[in-house]
Amino acid sequence: MNEHSKKPLLSSANETLLRDIRKDMGRFIHQPQRRIFLQHSLTLGGLALLSGCTVVDENSIENALMAISRFNDKVQALLFDPNRLAPTYPQSMITQPFPFNAFYGKNNIPEIEEEDFRLEVTGMVADKRSWTLKELRALPQVDQITRLICVEGWSAIGRWGGIQFSTFLRRIGADLTAKYVGFKCADEYYTSIDMPTALHPQTILTLTYNGEMLPPQYGFPLKLRMPTKLGYKNPKHIHAMFVTNVNPGGYWEDQGYNWFGGS
Ligand SMILES: Nc1nc2c(c(=O)[nH]1)N[C@H]1C(S)=C(S)[C@@H](COP(=O)(O)O)O[C@H]1N2
Ligand SMILES: [Mo]
């Protein structure tokens, strides 16, 4: 499933497009039958109008994915409102089996020893000590069922649990006025997110999948799960994180994927 295109994304959306989007959003909001949908998911609503089709089923969502991945950061910032929640789903809608995806095949999934693991925390934080898994598990845990959307053109619903990332950032005395949080992974993957997304209530420092310890293929021992971002912004096998004002980029982002990566 490793078909990420390395083609550069469309450059910048122009002002006319932005104006049209705003106009469309106004129209959209005034259609009562769509209002409920929109309340649950501005981003999917935005996807519908931007791709020129009404998102009503899985297929149209999938078809519109490549389109949204090509939007520039400005357009996505407009679509993604950190005060809105991404849709959540009932247990019965969980995708089975949940897909595995990485920039390598299943044979190369990193093997990490629980005992040796430490989450390294650096940058603009008051408390730079490292964390064991046991310490992380002792923090308050939450659980949510959300959809992961990959730009390759698939999406899947899964249940992830862990620490609300905002709780963790406060716990380590992170400078919440800093612009970015960067992540380094055991498989050389790396990515970064903006602070509003880091503080979003559905952004979870994930320790479990389906109520069990995160399995290796889904990112053991630690991944960041954000239903408001495309799959590639959700790092698995995290071993270090840092708070910074210098945009740390990311594995796919540095090859042309949109940095904002909203979904
Ligand atoms: N460390 C690491 N994290 C990663 C990746 C990766 O290759 N390495 N791939 C990303 C991509 S493109 C996707 S779609 C999701 C897939 O997550 P899953 O295997 O849990 O479905 O992980 C993301 N996080
Ligand atoms: Mo992905």
Short mmCIF file of C-alpha atoms and ligand atoms in Angstrom, two decimals:
data_model
loop_
_atom_site.label_atom_id
_atom_site.label_comp_id
_atom_site.label_asym_id
_atom_site.label_seq_id
_atom_site.Cartn_x
_atom_site.Cartn_y
_atom_site.Cartn_z
CA MET A 1 0.00 0.00 0.00
CA ASN A 2 2.91 2.29 -0.47
CA GLU A 3 1.78 4.40 -3.37
CA HIS A 4 2.36 7.88 -2.07
CA SER A 5 2.92 10.05 -5.08
CA LYS A 6 6.07 12.11 -4.96
CA LYS A 7 4.73 14.64 -7.41
CA PRO A 8 4.81 18.16 -6.03
CA LEU A 9 1.42 19.40 -4.93
CA LEU A 10 -0.41 22.17 -6.70
CA SER A 11 1.21 25.41 -5.73
CA SER A 12 -0.87 28.04 -4.00
CA ALA A 13 -4.61 28.35 -4.24
CA ASN A 14 -5.38 31.84 -5.39
CA GLU A 15 -7.45 34.51 -3.73
CA THR A 16 -10.38 33.89 -6.08
CA LEU A 17 -10.59 30.30 -4.93
CA LEU A 18 -10.52 31.38 -1.30
CA ARG A 19 -13.32 33.90 -1.96
CA ASP A 20 -15.40 31.22 -3.69
CA ILE A 21 -14.92 28.85 -0.80
CA ARG A 22 -16.11 31.43 1.69
CA LYS A 23 -19.15 32.17 -0.47
CA ASP A 24 -19.95 28.47 -0.81
CA MET A 25 -19.63 27.95 2.90
CA GLY A 26 -22.24 30.62 3.52
CA ARG A 27 -24.61 28.94 1.09
CA PHE A 28 -23.91 25.55 2.57
CA ILE A 29 -24.69 26.64 6.10
CA HIS A 30 -28.08 27.96 5.06
CA GLN A 31 -29.29 24.63 3.72
CA PRO A 32 -31.03 23.13 6.77
CA GLN A 33 -30.76 19.49 5.68
CA ARG A 34 -27.02 19.86 5.55
CA ARG A 35 -26.59 21.86 8.70
CA ILE A 36 -26.45 18.86 11.00
CA PHE A 37 -23.82 17.20 8.86
CA LEU A 38 -21.84 20.38 8.80
CA GLN A 39 -21.97 20.75 12.56
CA HIS A 40 -20.42 17.35 12.88
CA SER A 41 -17.82 17.85 10.25
CA LEU A 42 -16.95 21.15 8.75
CA THR A 43 -13.96 19.57 7.11
CA LEU A 44 -15.92 16.89 5.26
CA GLY A 45 -18.49 19.52 4.34
CA GLY A 46 -15.66 21.61 3.03
CA LEU A 47 -14.38 18.63 1.16
CA ALA A 48 -17.77 18.25 -0.51
CA LEU A 49 -17.99 21.77 -1.77
CA LEU A 50 -14.36 21.99 -2.73
CA SER A 51 -14.46 18.79 -4.72
CA GLY A 52 -17.74 19.82 -6.32
CA CYS A 53 -19.71 16.82 -5.11
CA THR A 54 -21.91 16.15 -2.12
CA VAL A 55 -20.15 13.83 0.25
CA VAL A 56 -22.78 11.27 1.08
CA ASP A 57 -20.98 7.96 0.92
CA GLU A 58 -17.60 6.37 1.47
CA ASN A 59 -16.71 6.45 -2.23
CA SER A 60 -17.14 10.14 -2.70
CA ILE A 61 -15.04 10.71 0.41
CA GLU A 62 -12.30 8.52 -1.01
CA ASN A 63 -12.49 10.22 -4.39
CA ALA A 64 -12.14 13.64 -2.89
CA LEU A 65 -9.09 12.70 -0.82
CA MET A 66 -6.47 13.32 -3.44
CA ALA A 67 -8.06 16.68 -4.07
CA ILE A 68 -7.85 17.82 -0.48
CA SER A 69 -4.28 16.65 -0.12
CA ARG A 70 -3.38 19.14 -2.78
CA PHE A 71 -4.77 22.16 -1.05
CA ASN A 72 -2.29 24.59 0.24
CA ASP A 73 -1.91 25.38 3.91
CA LYS A 74 -4.02 28.52 3.66
CA VAL A 75 -7.05 26.70 2.30
CA GLN A 76 -6.75 23.95 4.86
CA ALA A 77 -6.31 26.39 7.70
CA LEU A 78 -9.61 27.88 6.58
CA LEU A 79 -11.30 24.48 6.61
CA PHE A 80 -9.84 23.26 9.87
CA ASP A 81 -11.21 24.98 12.89
CA PRO A 82 -9.50 23.80 16.08
CA ASN A 83 -12.72 24.50 18.00
CA ARG A 84 -14.67 21.88 16.06
CA LEU A 85 -14.72 18.17 16.69
CA ALA A 86 -14.13 15.51 14.04
CA PRO A 87 -16.89 12.90 13.76
CA THR A 88 -16.81 9.91 16.12
CA TYR A 89 -18.38 6.52 15.36
CA PRO A 90 -20.05 3.60 17.13
CA GLN A 91 -18.05 0.47 17.96
CA SER A 92 -19.98 -1.41 15.23
CA MET A 93 -18.44 0.75 12.52
CA ILE A 94 -14.81 -0.10 13.32
CA THR A 95 -12.96 -1.27 10.20
CA GLN A 96 -11.79 -4.86 10.39
CA PRO A 97 -9.06 -5.63 9.74
CA PHE A 98 -7.67 -2.17 10.21
CA PRO A 99 -5.19 -1.35 7.41
CA PHE A 100 -1.46 -1.10 8.02
CA ASN A 101 0.48 1.59 6.24
CA ALA A 102 4.03 2.88 6.37
CA PHE A 103 6.72 3.95 3.91
CA TYR A 104 7.99 0.34 4.06
CA GLY A 105 6.40 -3.10 4.12
CA LYS A 106 5.15 -5.19 7.03
CA ASN A 107 8.48 -7.03 7.33
CA ASN A 108 10.24 -3.87 8.44
CA ILE A 109 7.98 -2.79 11.28
CA PRO A 110 10.30 -1.59 14.07
CA GLU A 111 10.60 -3.90 17.06
CA ILE A 112 10.74 -1.88 20.24
CA GLU A 113 11.37 -3.27 23.70
CA GLU A 114 8.97 -1.94 26.28
CA GLU A 115 11.66 -1.94 28.98
CA ASP A 116 14.13 0.15 26.97
CA PHE A 117 11.58 2.67 25.81
CA ARG A 118 11.79 6.30 26.92
CA LEU A 119 9.88 9.19 25.38
CA GLU A 120 12.39 11.98 25.04
CA VAL A 121 11.01 15.51 25.53
CA THR A 122 13.01 18.57 24.49
CA GLY A 123 12.68 22.14 23.22
CA MET A 124 10.44 24.79 24.73
CA VAL A 125 9.28 22.82 27.78
CA ALA A 126 9.94 23.35 31.49
CA ASP A 127 10.36 19.65 32.32
CA LYS A 128 12.72 17.85 29.95
CA ARG A 129 12.83 14.51 31.68
CA SER A 130 12.11 11.37 29.68
CA TRP A 131 9.02 9.20 30.22
CA THR A 132 8.68 5.44 30.58
CA LEU A 133 5.57 3.68 29.27
CA LYS A 134 4.51 2.94 32.82
CA GLU A 135 4.60 6.63 33.69
CA LEU A 136 2.62 7.50 30.58
CA ARG A 137 0.00 4.86 31.39
CA ALA A 138 -0.40 6.39 34.85
CA LEU A 139 -1.67 9.69 33.37
CA PRO A 140 -5.44 10.14 32.80
CA GLN A 141 -6.54 8.13 29.74
CA VAL A 142 -9.25 8.80 27.16
CA ASP A 143 -10.61 6.69 24.31
CA GLN A 144 -12.15 7.58 20.94
CA ILE A 145 -13.42 5.99 17.72
CA THR A 146 -12.49 8.11 14.72
CA ARG A 147 -11.68 7.84 11.04
CA LEU A 148 -8.12 7.81 9.74
CA ILE A 149 -7.90 9.21 6.22
CA CYS A 150 -4.87 8.43 4.07
CA VAL A 151 -4.07 10.40 0.93
CA GLU A 152 -3.48 7.13 -0.90
CA GLY A 153 -7.25 7.03 -1.18
CA TRP A 154 -8.44 4.86 1.69
CA SER A 155 -9.92 5.59 5.07
CA ALA A 156 -10.67 3.39 8.07
CA ILE A 157 -12.39 3.72 11.42
CA GLY A 158 -10.51 2.66 14.52
CA ARG A 159 -10.52 3.00 18.29
CA TRP A 160 -7.53 4.60 19.93
CA GLY A 161 -6.86 5.44 23.56
CA GLY A 162 -4.26 7.36 25.50
CA ILE A 163 -3.51 10.73 27.01
CA GLN A 164 -5.12 13.88 25.73
CA PHE A 165 -2.10 15.57 24.21
CA SER A 166 -3.06 18.94 25.72
CA THR A 167 -2.90 17.32 29.17
CA PHE A 168 0.57 16.02 28.42
CA LEU A 169 1.81 19.35 27.07
CA ARG A 170 0.61 21.10 30.22
CA ARG A 171 2.14 18.39 32.37
CA ILE A 172 5.61 18.94 30.87
CA GLY A 173 5.25 22.70 31.09
CA ALA A 174 5.30 23.20 27.33
CA ASP A 175 5.31 26.77 26.08
CA LEU A 176 1.79 26.76 24.63
CA THR A 177 2.51 29.94 22.71
CA ALA A 178 5.16 28.11 20.64
CA LYS A 179 4.21 27.36 17.05
CA TYR A 180 5.04 23.68 16.54
CA VAL A 181 5.45 20.29 18.08
CA GLY A 182 7.83 17.97 16.25
CA PHE A 183 8.01 14.15 16.46
CA LYS A 184 10.81 11.70 15.76
CA CYS A 185 10.02 8.04 15.20
CA ALA A 186 11.93 4.80 15.62
CA ASP A 187 11.68 4.09 11.85
CA GLU A 188 13.25 7.42 10.82
CA TYR A 189 9.82 8.86 10.11
CA TYR A 190 9.23 12.37 11.41
CA THR A 191 6.49 14.96 11.26
CA SER A 192 5.25 18.07 13.03
CA ILE A 193 2.01 19.81 13.90
CA ASP A 194 0.81 23.30 14.76
CA MET A 195 0.09 24.17 18.40
CA PRO A 196 -3.71 24.66 17.93
CA THR A 197 -3.89 21.08 16.62
CA ALA A 198 -1.66 19.86 19.44
CA LEU A 199 -4.17 21.36 21.90
CA HIS A 200 -7.26 20.05 20.08
CA PRO A 201 -9.30 17.87 22.48
CA GLN A 202 -9.25 14.92 20.05
CA THR A 203 -5.47 14.92 19.66
CA ILE A 204 -4.38 11.87 21.64
CA LEU A 205 -0.93 10.61 22.66
CA THR A 206 -1.98 7.08 21.87
CA LEU A 207 -1.02 4.00 23.89
CA THR A 208 -3.82 1.59 22.90
CA TYR A 209 -5.62 0.30 19.84
CA ASN A 210 -9.04 -1.30 20.44
CA GLY A 211 -8.47 -1.25 24.19
CA GLU A 212 -5.22 -3.26 23.90
CA MET A 213 -1.61 -2.18 24.00
CA LEU A 214 -0.81 -0.54 20.64
CA PRO A 215 0.32 -3.40 18.35
CA PRO A 216 3.67 -3.02 16.51
CA GLN A 217 2.08 -2.43 13.09
CA TYR A 218 -0.03 0.45 14.39
CA GLY A 219 2.85 2.20 16.09
CA PHE A 220 3.97 0.54 19.32
CA PRO A 221 4.73 1.94 21.77
CA LEU A 222 3.39 5.42 21.10
CA LYS A 223 1.62 7.23 18.29
CA LEU A 224 -0.08 10.58 17.95
CA ARG A 225 -3.65 10.26 16.76
CA MET A 226 -5.42 13.29 15.28
CA PRO A 227 -8.77 12.79 13.52
CA THR A 228 -8.45 16.34 12.22
CA LYS A 229 -5.36 15.48 10.17
CA LEU A 230 -4.57 13.18 7.28
CA GLY A 231 -2.88 9.85 8.08
CA TYR A 232 0.66 10.94 7.32
CA LYS A 233 0.49 13.63 10.03
CA ASN A 234 -0.16 10.89 12.65
CA PRO A 235 3.30 9.61 13.66
CA LYS A 236 3.73 6.02 14.88
CA HIS A 237 6.64 4.64 16.97
CA ILE A 238 7.34 8.07 18.48
CA HIS A 239 10.49 8.15 20.60
CA ALA A 240 11.10 11.89 20.81
CA MET A 241 9.06 15.07 20.73
CA PHE A 242 10.04 18.70 20.91
CA VAL A 243 8.33 22.08 21.13
CA THR A 244 9.73 24.70 18.78
CA ASN A 245 9.14 27.87 16.79
CA VAL A 246 11.06 26.53 13.79
CA ASN A 247 8.90 24.41 11.47
CA PRO A 248 10.38 20.90 11.69
CA GLY A 249 8.72 19.66 8.47
CA GLY A 250 8.10 15.96 8.00
CA TYR A 251 8.96 12.83 6.01
CA TRP A 252 6.23 13.26 3.39
CA GLU A 253 5.85 16.99 3.88
CA ASP A 254 9.48 17.50 2.84
CA GLN A 255 8.72 15.58 -0.37
CA GLY A 256 5.90 17.93 -1.29
CA TYR A 257 2.94 16.85 0.84
CA ASN A 258 0.96 19.66 2.30
CA TRP A 259 2.26 20.53 5.76
CA PHE A 260 -1.12 21.42 7.25
CA GLY A 261 -2.52 18.02 6.26
CA GLY A 262 -6.04 18.65 7.58
CA SER A 263 -8.83 16.24 6.79
N1 LIG B 1 6.52 6.18 12.12
C1 LIG B 1 5.68 6.21 11.08
N2 LIG B 1 4.47 6.79 11.25
C2 LIG B 1 3.60 6.84 10.21
C3 LIG B 1 3.94 6.33 8.93
C4 LIG B 1 5.23 5.74 8.79
O1 LIG B 1 5.61 5.25 7.70
N3 LIG B 1 6.06 5.69 9.88
N4 LIG B 1 3.01 6.41 7.90
C5 LIG B 1 1.91 7.38 8.05
C6 LIG B 1 0.82 7.16 7.11
S1 LIG B 1 1.07 7.70 5.52
C7 LIG B 1 -0.40 6.63 7.51
S2 LIG B 1 -1.72 6.57 6.46
C8 LIG B 1 -0.60 6.13 8.87
C9 LIG B 1 -1.11 4.68 8.86
O2 LIG B 1 -1.38 4.24 10.14
P1 LIG B 1 -1.87 2.75 10.42
O3 LIG B 1 -0.74 1.81 10.05
O4 LIG B 1 -2.18 2.73 11.86
O5 LIG B 1 -3.06 2.50 9.54
O6 LIG B 1 0.59 6.20 9.65
C10 LIG B 1 1.35 7.38 9.45
N5 LIG B 1 2.39 7.42 10.44
MO MO B 2 -1.04 7.79 4.59
#
